Amino acid sequence: MSELISLDPQAQAQLFTDARTANTFTDEPVTDDQLRAIFDLAKYPPTALNAQPLRVLFVRPGQARDRLLEHLADGNRAKTATAPVVAVLATDPDFHEFIPRVFPIRPELRDVLGADAVAREGTARFNATLQIGYWLLAVRAAGLAAGPMAGFDAEAVDKEFFADSGWKSLLVVNIGRPGPDAWLPRLPRLDYDEVVRHAA
């Protein structure tokens, strides 16, 4: 790890270099206070217009979890069934209604976005996806493991859980303490010179 990074090596490892997708979880509960702490940390990094379009549905074991499992890919059901908490991360198509409050220097943008469904949807999806990255780091900062999954029927989940709000699901994330054999082997990463170019 680079000595140029201001985070200490343990924090770098917890947030980045040791980060894995958890596939098993212990039965240790995740508290409401922990979930609130994750939110309180993840809400601060920037989004365009400070729009904050990410919405979160927490699903604990019970009838709601059973309903969610029906809409997951087969390979994701067993690990989701045993996670202490599952989060459905979504966008709010009506995020623009908060613009006068969260971006008071340009309150008129609420109406501009309200009149342009294409721009509104693009802004919501891009910035909620950006927030998901922040949110996963916040889970790790809380000392928990995250198991993000895109293998689910988003349309069915939206119909099941978001019919009244119109939220649009983007990702399902299992949250908890990692259980036995939680990690798959680390896969290769691309090198700097394969990814980065410098403009002349």
JSON list of C-alpha atoms in Angstrom, two decimals:
[
{"chain": "A", "resi": 1, "resn": "MET", "atom": "CA", "xyz": [0.00, 0.00, 0.00]},
{"chain": "A", "resi": 2, "resn": "SER", "atom": "CA", "xyz": [1.20, 3.44, -0.87]},
{"chain": "A", "resi": 3, "resn": "GLU", "atom": "CA", "xyz": [2.68, 5.62, 1.85]},
{"chain": "A", "resi": 4, "resn": "LEU", "atom": "CA", "xyz": [1.23, 8.57, -0.08]},
{"chain": "A", "resi": 5, "resn": "ILE", "atom": "CA", "xyz": [-2.28, 7.63, 1.10]},
{"chain": "A", "resi": 6, "resn": "SER", "atom": "CA", "xyz": [-3.24, 9.48, 4.27]},
{"chain": "A", "resi": 7, "resn": "LEU", "atom": "CA", "xyz": [-5.35, 6.62, 5.64]},
{"chain": "A", "resi": 8, "resn": "ASP", "atom": "CA", "xyz": [-3.41, 4.24, 7.84]},
{"chain": "A", "resi": 9, "resn": "PRO", "atom": "CA", "xyz": [-2.73, 0.80, 6.31]},
{"chain": "A", "resi": 10, "resn": "GLN", "atom": "CA", "xyz": [-5.39, -0.91, 8.44]},
{"chain": "A", "resi": 11, "resn": "ALA", "atom": "CA", "xyz": [-8.07, 1.50, 7.23]},
{"chain": "A", "resi": 12, "resn": "GLN", "atom": "CA", "xyz": [-6.89, 1.12, 3.63]},
{"chain": "A", "resi": 13, "resn": "ALA", "atom": "CA", "xyz": [-7.22, -2.63, 3.96]},
{"chain": "A", "resi": 14, "resn": "GLN", "atom": "CA", "xyz": [-10.64, -2.50, 5.62]},
{"chain": "A", "resi": 15, "resn": "LEU", "atom": "CA", "xyz": [-12.11, -0.16, 3.02]},
{"chain": "A", "resi": 16, "resn": "PHE", "atom": "CA", "xyz": [-10.29, -1.23, -0.14]},
{"chain": "A", "resi": 17, "resn": "THR", "atom": "CA", "xyz": [-7.57, -3.84, -0.44]},
{"chain": "A", "resi": 18, "resn": "ASP", "atom": "CA", "xyz": [-9.24, -6.51, 1.73]},
{"chain": "A", "resi": 19, "resn": "ALA", "atom": "CA", "xyz": [-12.71, -5.75, 0.41]},
{"chain": "A", "resi": 20, "resn": "ARG", "atom": "CA", "xyz": [-14.55, -8.83, -0.84]},
{"chain": "A", "resi": 21, "resn": "THR", "atom": "CA", "xyz": [-18.11, -9.85, -1.59]},
{"chain": "A", "resi": 22, "resn": "ALA", "atom": "CA", "xyz": [-19.30, -11.90, 1.40]},
{"chain": "A", "resi": 23, "resn": "ASN", "atom": "CA", "xyz": [-21.10, -15.15, 0.57]},
{"chain": "A", "resi": 24, "resn": "THR", "atom": "CA", "xyz": [-21.82, -16.45, 4.07]},
{"chain": "A", "resi": 25, "resn": "PHE", "atom": "CA", "xyz": [-22.74, -14.70, 7.31]},
{"chain": "A", "resi": 26, "resn": "THR", "atom": "CA", "xyz": [-22.80, -15.43, 11.02]},
{"chain": "A", "resi": 27, "resn": "ASP", "atom": "CA", "xyz": [-26.03, -15.14, 12.98]},
{"chain": "A", "resi": 28, "resn": "GLU", "atom": "CA", "xyz": [-24.73, -12.09, 14.87]},
{"chain": "A", "resi": 29, "resn": "PRO", "atom": "CA", "xyz": [-27.43, -9.43, 14.50]},
{"chain": "A", "resi": 30, "resn": "VAL", "atom": "CA", "xyz": [-26.96, -6.10, 12.75]},
{"chain": "A", "resi": 31, "resn": "THR", "atom": "CA", "xyz": [-28.56, -3.42, 14.88]},
{"chain": "A", "resi": 32, "resn": "ASP", "atom": "CA", "xyz": [-30.71, -0.48, 13.83]},
{"chain": "A", "resi": 33, "resn": "ASP", "atom": "CA", "xyz": [-28.00, 1.77, 15.28]},
{"chain": "A", "resi": 34, "resn": "GLN", "atom": "CA", "xyz": [-25.42, 0.21, 12.95]},
{"chain": "A", "resi": 35, "resn": "LEU", "atom": "CA", "xyz": [-27.69, 0.71, 9.95]},
{"chain": "A", "resi": 36, "resn": "ARG", "atom": "CA", "xyz": [-28.25, 4.34, 10.90]},
{"chain": "A", "resi": 37, "resn": "ALA", "atom": "CA", "xyz": [-24.49, 4.84, 11.33]},
{"chain": "A", "resi": 38, "resn": "ILE", "atom": "CA", "xyz": [-23.91, 3.47, 7.83]},
{"chain": "A", "resi": 39, "resn": "PHE", "atom": "CA", "xyz": [-26.47, 5.91, 6.44]},
{"chain": "A", "resi": 40, "resn": "ASP", "atom": "CA", "xyz": [-25.06, 8.82, 8.44]},
{"chain": "A", "resi": 41, "resn": "LEU", "atom": "CA", "xyz": [-21.60, 8.20, 6.99]},
{"chain": "A", "resi": 42, "resn": "ALA", "atom": "CA", "xyz": [-22.64, 7.50, 3.39]},
{"chain": "A", "resi": 43, "resn": "LYS", "atom": "CA", "xyz": [-24.92, 10.54, 3.03]},
{"chain": "A", "resi": 44, "resn": "TYR", "atom": "CA", "xyz": [-22.08, 13.08, 2.95]},
{"chain": "A", "resi": 45, "resn": "PRO", "atom": "CA", "xyz": [-20.04, 12.43, -0.23]},
{"chain": "A", "resi": 46, "resn": "PRO", "atom": "CA", "xyz": [-21.10, 14.54, -3.23]},
{"chain": "A", "resi": 47, "resn": "THR", "atom": "CA", "xyz": [-23.79, 13.99, -5.84]},
{"chain": "A", "resi": 48, "resn": "ALA", "atom": "CA", "xyz": [-24.79, 16.22, -8.76]},
{"chain": "A", "resi": 49, "resn": "LEU", "atom": "CA", "xyz": [-27.01, 19.07, -7.51]},
{"chain": "A", "resi": 50, "resn": "ASN", "atom": "CA", "xyz": [-26.61, 17.46, -4.07]},
{"chain": "A", "resi": 51, "resn": "ALA", "atom": "CA", "xyz": [-29.61, 15.46, -5.29]},
{"chain": "A", "resi": 52, "resn": "GLN", "atom": "CA", "xyz": [-29.11, 12.32, -3.12]},
{"chain": "A", "resi": 53, "resn": "PRO", "atom": "CA", "xyz": [-31.49, 10.10, -5.12]},
{"chain": "A", "resi": 54, "resn": "LEU", "atom": "CA", "xyz": [-30.49, 6.82, -3.42]},
{"chain": "A", "resi": 55, "resn": "ARG", "atom": "CA", "xyz": [-33.21, 5.14, -1.35]},
{"chain": "A", "resi": 56, "resn": "VAL", "atom": "CA", "xyz": [-32.76, 2.10, 0.91]},
{"chain": "A", "resi": 57, "resn": "LEU", "atom": "CA", "xyz": [-35.16, -0.63, 1.99]},
{"chain": "A", "resi": 58, "resn": "PHE", "atom": "CA", "xyz": [-33.88, -2.85, 4.82]},
{"chain": "A", "resi": 59, "resn": "VAL", "atom": "CA", "xyz": [-35.32, -6.36, 4.92]},
{"chain": "A", "resi": 60, "resn": "ARG", "atom": "CA", "xyz": [-34.85, -8.55, 7.97]},
{"chain": "A", "resi": 61, "resn": "PRO", "atom": "CA", "xyz": [-35.77, -12.26, 8.19]},
{"chain": "A", "resi": 62, "resn": "GLY", "atom": "CA", "xyz": [-39.50, -12.89, 8.02]},
{"chain": "A", "resi": 63, "resn": "GLN", "atom": "CA", "xyz": [-42.31, -12.64, 5.51]},
{"chain": "A", "resi": 64, "resn": "ALA", "atom": "CA", "xyz": [-40.79, -9.69, 3.65]},
{"chain": "A", "resi": 65, "resn": "ARG", "atom": "CA", "xyz": [-37.50, -11.60, 3.26]},
{"chain": "A", "resi": 66, "resn": "ASP", "atom": "CA", "xyz": [-39.37, -14.61, 1.93]},
{"chain": "A", "resi": 67, "resn": "ARG", "atom": "CA", "xyz": [-41.08, -12.39, -0.65]},
{"chain": "A", "resi": 68, "resn": "LEU", "atom": "CA", "xyz": [-37.73, -10.92, -1.68]},
{"chain": "A", "resi": 69, "resn": "LEU", "atom": "CA", "xyz": [-36.12, -14.35, -2.09]},
{"chain": "A", "resi": 70, "resn": "GLU", "atom": "CA", "xyz": [-38.67, -15.27, -4.74]},
{"chain": "A", "resi": 71, "resn": "HIS", "atom": "CA", "xyz": [-37.27, -12.56, -7.02]},
{"chain": "A", "resi": 72, "resn": "LEU", "atom": "CA", "xyz": [-33.56, -13.39, -6.65]},
{"chain": "A", "resi": 73, "resn": "ALA", "atom": "CA", "xyz": [-31.48, -15.53, -9.00]},
{"chain": "A", "resi": 74, "resn": "ASP", "atom": "CA", "xyz": [-31.19, -19.11, -7.78]},
{"chain": "A", "resi": 75, "resn": "GLY", "atom": "CA", "xyz": [-27.53, -18.72, -6.83]},
{"chain": "A", "resi": 76, "resn": "ASN", "atom": "CA", "xyz": [-28.28, -15.75, -4.57]},
{"chain": "A", "resi": 77, "resn": "ARG", "atom": "CA", "xyz": [-31.14, -17.16, -2.49]},
{"chain": "A", "resi": 78, "resn": "ALA", "atom": "CA", "xyz": [-29.34, -19.31, 0.09]},
{"chain": "A", "resi": 79, "resn": "LYS", "atom": "CA", "xyz": [-26.87, -16.63, 1.18]},
{"chain": "A", "resi": 80, "resn": "THR", "atom": "CA", "xyz": [-29.58, -13.98, 1.23]},
{"chain": "A", "resi": 81, "resn": "ALA", "atom": "CA", "xyz": [-31.80, -16.18, 3.39]},
{"chain": "A", "resi": 82, "resn": "THR", "atom": "CA", "xyz": [-29.12, -16.31, 6.10]},
{"chain": "A", "resi": 83, "resn": "ALA", "atom": "CA", "xyz": [-27.92, -12.69, 6.06]},
{"chain": "A", "resi": 84, "resn": "PRO", "atom": "CA", "xyz": [-28.88, -10.71, 9.18]},
{"chain": "A", "resi": 85, "resn": "VAL", "atom": "CA", "xyz": [-30.05, -7.78, 7.02]},
{"chain": "A", "resi": 86, "resn": "VAL", "atom": "CA", "xyz": [-30.61, -7.30, 3.32]},
{"chain": "A", "resi": 87, "resn": "ALA", "atom": "CA", "xyz": [-30.70, -3.84, 1.75]},
{"chain": "A", "resi": 88, "resn": "VAL", "atom": "CA", "xyz": [-32.49, -3.10, -1.51]},
{"chain": "A", "resi": 89, "resn": "LEU", "atom": "CA", "xyz": [-30.79, -0.01, -2.94]},
{"chain": "A", "resi": 90, "resn": "ALA", "atom": "CA", "xyz": [-32.99, 2.01, -5.27]},
{"chain": "A", "resi": 91, "resn": "THR", "atom": "CA", "xyz": [-33.53, 5.35, -6.95]},
{"chain": "A", "resi": 92, "resn": "ASP", "atom": "CA", "xyz": [-36.38, 7.74, -6.25]},
{"chain": "A", "resi": 93, "resn": "PRO", "atom": "CA", "xyz": [-37.93, 9.12, -9.46]},
{"chain": "A", "resi": 94, "resn": "ASP", "atom": "CA", "xyz": [-39.28, 12.03, -7.43]},
{"chain": "A", "resi": 95, "resn": "PHE", "atom": "CA", "xyz": [-35.91, 13.03, -5.98]},
{"chain": "A", "resi": 96, "resn": "HIS", "atom": "CA", "xyz": [-36.27, 16.41, -7.68]},
{"chain": "A", "resi": 97, "resn": "GLU", "atom": "CA", "xyz": [-38.98, 17.40, -5.22]},
{"chain": "A", "resi": 98, "resn": "PHE", "atom": "CA", "xyz": [-36.24, 17.84, -2.61]},
{"chain": "A", "resi": 99, "resn": "ILE", "atom": "CA", "xyz": [-34.13, 20.18, -4.77]},
{"chain": "A", "resi": 100, "resn": "PRO", "atom": "CA", "xyz": [-35.28, 23.43, -3.11]},
{"chain": "A", "resi": 101, "resn": "ARG", "atom": "CA", "xyz": [-34.17, 21.99, 0.24]},
{"chain": "A", "resi": 102, "resn": "VAL", "atom": "CA", "xyz": [-30.93, 20.23, -0.72]},
{"chain": "A", "resi": 103, "resn": "PHE", "atom": "CA", "xyz": [-29.80, 22.65, -3.46]},
{"chain": "A", "resi": 104, "resn": "PRO", "atom": "CA", "xyz": [-31.29, 25.97, -2.34]},
{"chain": "A", "resi": 105, "resn": "ILE", "atom": "CA", "xyz": [-29.06, 28.04, -4.63]},
{"chain": "A", "resi": 106, "resn": "ARG", "atom": "CA", "xyz": [-31.05, 26.77, -7.63]},
{"chain": "A", "resi": 107, "resn": "PRO", "atom": "CA", "xyz": [-34.57, 25.86, -6.41]},
{"chain": "A", "resi": 108, "resn": "GLU", "atom": "CA", "xyz": [-36.00, 26.29, -9.90]},
{"chain": "A", "resi": 109, "resn": "LEU", "atom": "CA", "xyz": [-34.25, 23.07, -10.96]},
{"chain": "A", "resi": 110, "resn": "ARG", "atom": "CA", "xyz": [-37.06, 21.14, -9.31]},
{"chain": "A", "resi": 111, "resn": "ASP", "atom": "CA", "xyz": [-39.39, 22.29, -12.06]},
{"chain": "A", "resi": 112, "resn": "VAL", "atom": "CA", "xyz": [-36.76, 21.92, -14.78]},
{"chain": "A", "resi": 113, "resn": "LEU", "atom": "CA", "xyz": [-36.21, 18.27, -13.84]},
{"chain": "A", "resi": 114, "resn": "GLY", "atom": "CA", "xyz": [-39.90, 17.74, -13.26]},
{"chain": "A", "resi": 115, "resn": "ALA", "atom": "CA", "xyz": [-40.55, 18.66, -16.89]},
{"chain": "A", "resi": 116, "resn": "ASP", "atom": "CA", "xyz": [-37.80, 16.43, -18.32]},
{"chain": "A", "resi": 117, "resn": "ALA", "atom": "CA", "xyz": [-38.32, 12.75, -17.50]},
{"chain": "A", "resi": 118, "resn": "VAL", "atom": "CA", "xyz": [-35.27, 11.62, -19.47]},
{"chain": "A", "resi": 119, "resn": "ALA", "atom": "CA", "xyz": [-32.87, 13.97, -17.67]},
{"chain": "A", "resi": 120, "resn": "ARG", "atom": "CA", "xyz": [-34.49, 13.18, -14.34]},
{"chain": "A", "resi": 121, "resn": "GLU", "atom": "CA", "xyz": [-34.13, 9.41, -14.79]},
{"chain": "A", "resi": 122, "resn": "GLY", "atom": "CA", "xyz": [-30.53, 9.71, -15.97]},
{"chain": "A", "resi": 123, "resn": "THR", "atom": "CA", "xyz": [-29.60, 11.97, -13.06]},
{"chain": "A", "resi": 124, "resn": "ALA", "atom": "CA", "xyz": [-31.29, 9.65, -10.59]},
{"chain": "A", "resi": 125, "resn": "ARG", "atom": "CA", "xyz": [-29.67, 6.45, -11.87]},
{"chain": "A", "resi": 126, "resn": "PHE", "atom": "CA", "xyz": [-26.15, 7.87, -12.25]},
{"chain": "A", "resi": 127, "resn": "ASN", "atom": "CA", "xyz": [-26.06, 9.57, -8.87]},
{"chain": "A", "resi": 128, "resn": "ALA", "atom": "CA", "xyz": [-27.74, 6.73, -6.98]},
{"chain": "A", "resi": 129, "resn": "THR", "atom": "CA", "xyz": [-25.14, 4.38, -8.47]},
{"chain": "A", "resi": 130, "resn": "LEU", "atom": "CA", "xyz": [-22.42, 6.76, -7.28]},
{"chain": "A", "resi": 131, "resn": "GLN", "atom": "CA", "xyz": [-24.00, 6.73, -3.82]},
{"chain": "A", "resi": 132, "resn": "ILE", "atom": "CA", "xyz": [-24.04, 2.93, -3.83]},
{"chain": "A", "resi": 133, "resn": "GLY", "atom": "CA", "xyz": [-20.24, 3.01, -4.01]},
{"chain": "A", "resi": 134, "resn": "TYR", "atom": "CA", "xyz": [-20.14, 5.32, -1.00]},
{"chain": "A", "resi": 135, "resn": "TRP", "atom": "CA", "xyz": [-22.68, 3.16, 0.79]},
{"chain": "A", "resi": 136, "resn": "LEU", "atom": "CA", "xyz": [-20.69, -0.07, 0.36]},
{"chain": "A", "resi": 137, "resn": "LEU", "atom": "CA", "xyz": [-17.60, 1.66, 1.76]},
{"chain": "A", "resi": 138, "resn": "ALA", "atom": "CA", "xyz": [-19.68, 2.82, 4.73]},
{"chain": "A", "resi": 139, "resn": "VAL", "atom": "CA", "xyz": [-20.76, -0.78, 5.41]},
{"chain": "A", "resi": 140, "resn": "ARG", "atom": "CA", "xyz": [-17.09, -1.78, 5.51]},
{"chain": "A", "resi": 141, "resn": "ALA", "atom": "CA", "xyz": [-16.22, 1.23, 7.67]},
{"chain": "A", "resi": 142, "resn": "ALA", "atom": "CA", "xyz": [-18.81, -0.04, 10.16]},
{"chain": "A", "resi": 143, "resn": "GLY", "atom": "CA", "xyz": [-16.82, -3.28, 10.42]},
{"chain": "A", "resi": 144, "resn": "LEU", "atom": "CA", "xyz": [-19.41, -5.30, 8.51]},
{"chain": "A", "resi": 145, "resn": "ALA", "atom": "CA", "xyz": [-19.25, -7.28, 5.27]},
{"chain": "A", "resi": 146, "resn": "ALA", "atom": "CA", "xyz": [-21.34, -6.53, 2.21]},
{"chain": "A", "resi": 147, "resn": "GLY", "atom": "CA", "xyz": [-22.56, -8.97, -0.40]},
{"chain": "A", "resi": 148, "resn": "PRO", "atom": "CA", "xyz": [-23.82, -6.88, -3.35]},
{"chain": "A", "resi": 149, "resn": "MET", "atom": "CA", "xyz": [-25.90, -8.72, -5.97]},
{"chain": "A", "resi": 150, "resn": "ALA", "atom": "CA", "xyz": [-27.30, -7.66, -9.32]},
{"chain": "A", "resi": 151, "resn": "GLY", "atom": "CA", "xyz": [-28.88, -11.08, -9.92]},
{"chain": "A", "resi": 152, "resn": "PHE", "atom": "CA", "xyz": [-32.53, -10.34, -9.26]},
{"chain": "A", "resi": 153, "resn": "ASP", "atom": "CA", "xyz": [-35.71, -9.42, -11.11]},
{"chain": "A", "resi": 154, "resn": "ALA", "atom": "CA", "xyz": [-35.76, -5.66, -10.60]},
{"chain": "A", "resi": 155, "resn": "GLU", "atom": "CA", "xyz": [-39.20, -5.19, -12.13]},
{"chain": "A", "resi": 156, "resn": "ALA", "atom": "CA", "xyz": [-40.69, -7.83, -9.83]},
{"chain": "A", "resi": 157, "resn": "VAL", "atom": "CA", "xyz": [-38.94, -6.37, -6.76]},
{"chain": "A", "resi": 158, "resn": "ASP", "atom": "CA", "xyz": [-40.25, -2.91, -7.63]},
{"chain": "A", "resi": 159, "resn": "LYS", "atom": "CA", "xyz": [-43.78, -4.25, -7.99]},
{"chain": "A", "resi": 160, "resn": "GLU", "atom": "CA", "xyz": [-43.49, -6.20, -4.73]},
{"chain": "A", "resi": 161, "resn": "PHE", "atom": "CA", "xyz": [-42.01, -3.47, -2.53]},
{"chain": "A", "resi": 162, "resn": "PHE", "atom": "CA", "xyz": [-42.16, -0.09, -4.27]},
{"chain": "A", "resi": 163, "resn": "ALA", "atom": "CA", "xyz": [-45.56, 0.07, -5.93]},
{"chain": "A", "resi": 164, "resn": "ASP", "atom": "CA", "xyz": [-46.59, 2.95, -3.66]},
{"chain": "A", "resi": 165, "resn": "SER", "atom": "CA", "xyz": [-43.37, 4.99, -3.98]},
{"chain": "A", "resi": 166, "resn": "GLY", "atom": "CA", "xyz": [-42.25, 4.34, -7.54]},
{"chain": "A", "resi": 167, "resn": "TRP", "atom": "CA", "xyz": [-38.69, 3.64, -6.38]},
{"chain": "A", "resi": 168, "resn": "LYS", "atom": "CA", "xyz": [-36.58, 1.66, -8.86]},
{"chain": "A", "resi": 169, "resn": "SER", "atom": "CA", "xyz": [-34.28, -1.02, -7.46]},
{"chain": "A", "resi": 170, "resn": "LEU", "atom": "CA", "xyz": [-30.64, -1.12, -8.56]},
{"chain": "A", "resi": 171, "resn": "LEU", "atom": "CA", "xyz": [-28.84, -3.53, -6.25]},
{"chain": "A", "resi": 172, "resn": "VAL", "atom": "CA", "xyz": [-29.52, -6.01, -3.46]},
{"chain": "A", "resi": 173, "resn": "VAL", "atom": "CA", "xyz": [-26.90, -6.15, -0.69]},
{"chain": "A", "resi": 174, "resn": "ASN", "atom": "CA", "xyz": [-26.54, -8.71, 2.08]},
{"chain": "A", "resi": 175, "resn": "ILE", "atom": "CA", "xyz": [-25.04, -7.24, 5.27]},
{"chain": "A", "resi": 176, "resn": "GLY", "atom": "CA", "xyz": [-23.52, -8.88, 8.33]},
{"chain": "A", "resi": 177, "resn": "ARG", "atom": "CA", "xyz": [-20.42, -10.42, 9.88]},
{"chain": "A", "resi": 178, "resn": "PRO", "atom": "CA", "xyz": [-18.70, -12.81, 7.47]},
{"chain": "A", "resi": 179, "resn": "GLY", "atom": "CA", "xyz": [-19.31, -16.49, 8.18]},
{"chain": "A", "resi": 180, "resn": "PRO", "atom": "CA", "xyz": [-17.22, -19.58, 7.39]},
{"chain": "A", "resi": 181, "resn": "ASP", "atom": "CA", "xyz": [-15.73, -19.65, 3.90]},
{"chain": "A", "resi": 182, "resn": "ALA", "atom": "CA", "xyz": [-17.25, -16.24, 3.17]},
{"chain": "A", "resi": 183, "resn": "TRP", "atom": "CA", "xyz": [-14.71, -15.26, 0.53]},
{"chain": "A", "resi": 184, "resn": "LEU", "atom": "CA", "xyz": [-13.93, -16.59, -2.89]},
{"chain": "A", "resi": 185, "resn": "PRO", "atom": "CA", "xyz": [-10.25, -16.44, -3.91]},
{"chain": "A", "resi": 186, "resn": "ARG", "atom": "CA", "xyz": [-9.02, -12.98, -4.85]},
{"chain": "A", "resi": 187, "resn": "LEU", "atom": "CA", "xyz": [-9.29, -12.53, -8.61]},
{"chain": "A", "resi": 188, "resn": "PRO", "atom": "CA", "xyz": [-6.69, -10.61, -10.68]},
{"chain": "A", "resi": 189, "resn": "ARG", "atom": "CA", "xyz": [-6.82, -6.84, -11.00]},
{"chain": "A", "resi": 190, "resn": "LEU", "atom": "CA", "xyz": [-5.74, -4.88, -14.04]},
{"chain": "A", "resi": 191, "resn": "ASP", "atom": "CA", "xyz": [-2.46, -2.98, -13.82]},
{"chain": "A", "resi": 192, "resn": "TYR", "atom": "CA", "xyz": [-2.07, 0.80, -13.86]},
{"chain": "A", "resi": 193, "resn": "ASP", "atom": "CA", "xyz": [-0.67, 0.91, -17.41]},
{"chain": "A", "resi": 194, "resn": "GLU", "atom": "CA", "xyz": [-3.60, -1.15, -18.70]},
{"chain": "A", "resi": 195, "resn": "VAL", "atom": "CA", "xyz": [-6.17, 1.26, -17.32]},
{"chain": "A", "resi": 196, "resn": "VAL", "atom": "CA", "xyz": [-4.61, 4.72, -17.28]},
{"chain": "A", "resi": 197, "resn": "ARG", "atom": "CA", "xyz": [-3.63, 7.12, -20.06]},
{"chain": "A", "resi": 198, "resn": "HIS", "atom": "CA", "xyz": [-2.20, 10.61, -19.73]},
{"chain": "A", "resi": 199, "resn": "ALA", "atom": "CA", "xyz": [-3.41, 13.24, -22.19]},
{"chain": "A", "resi": 200, "resn": "ALA", "atom": "CA", "xyz": [-0.66, 14.97, -24.16]}
]
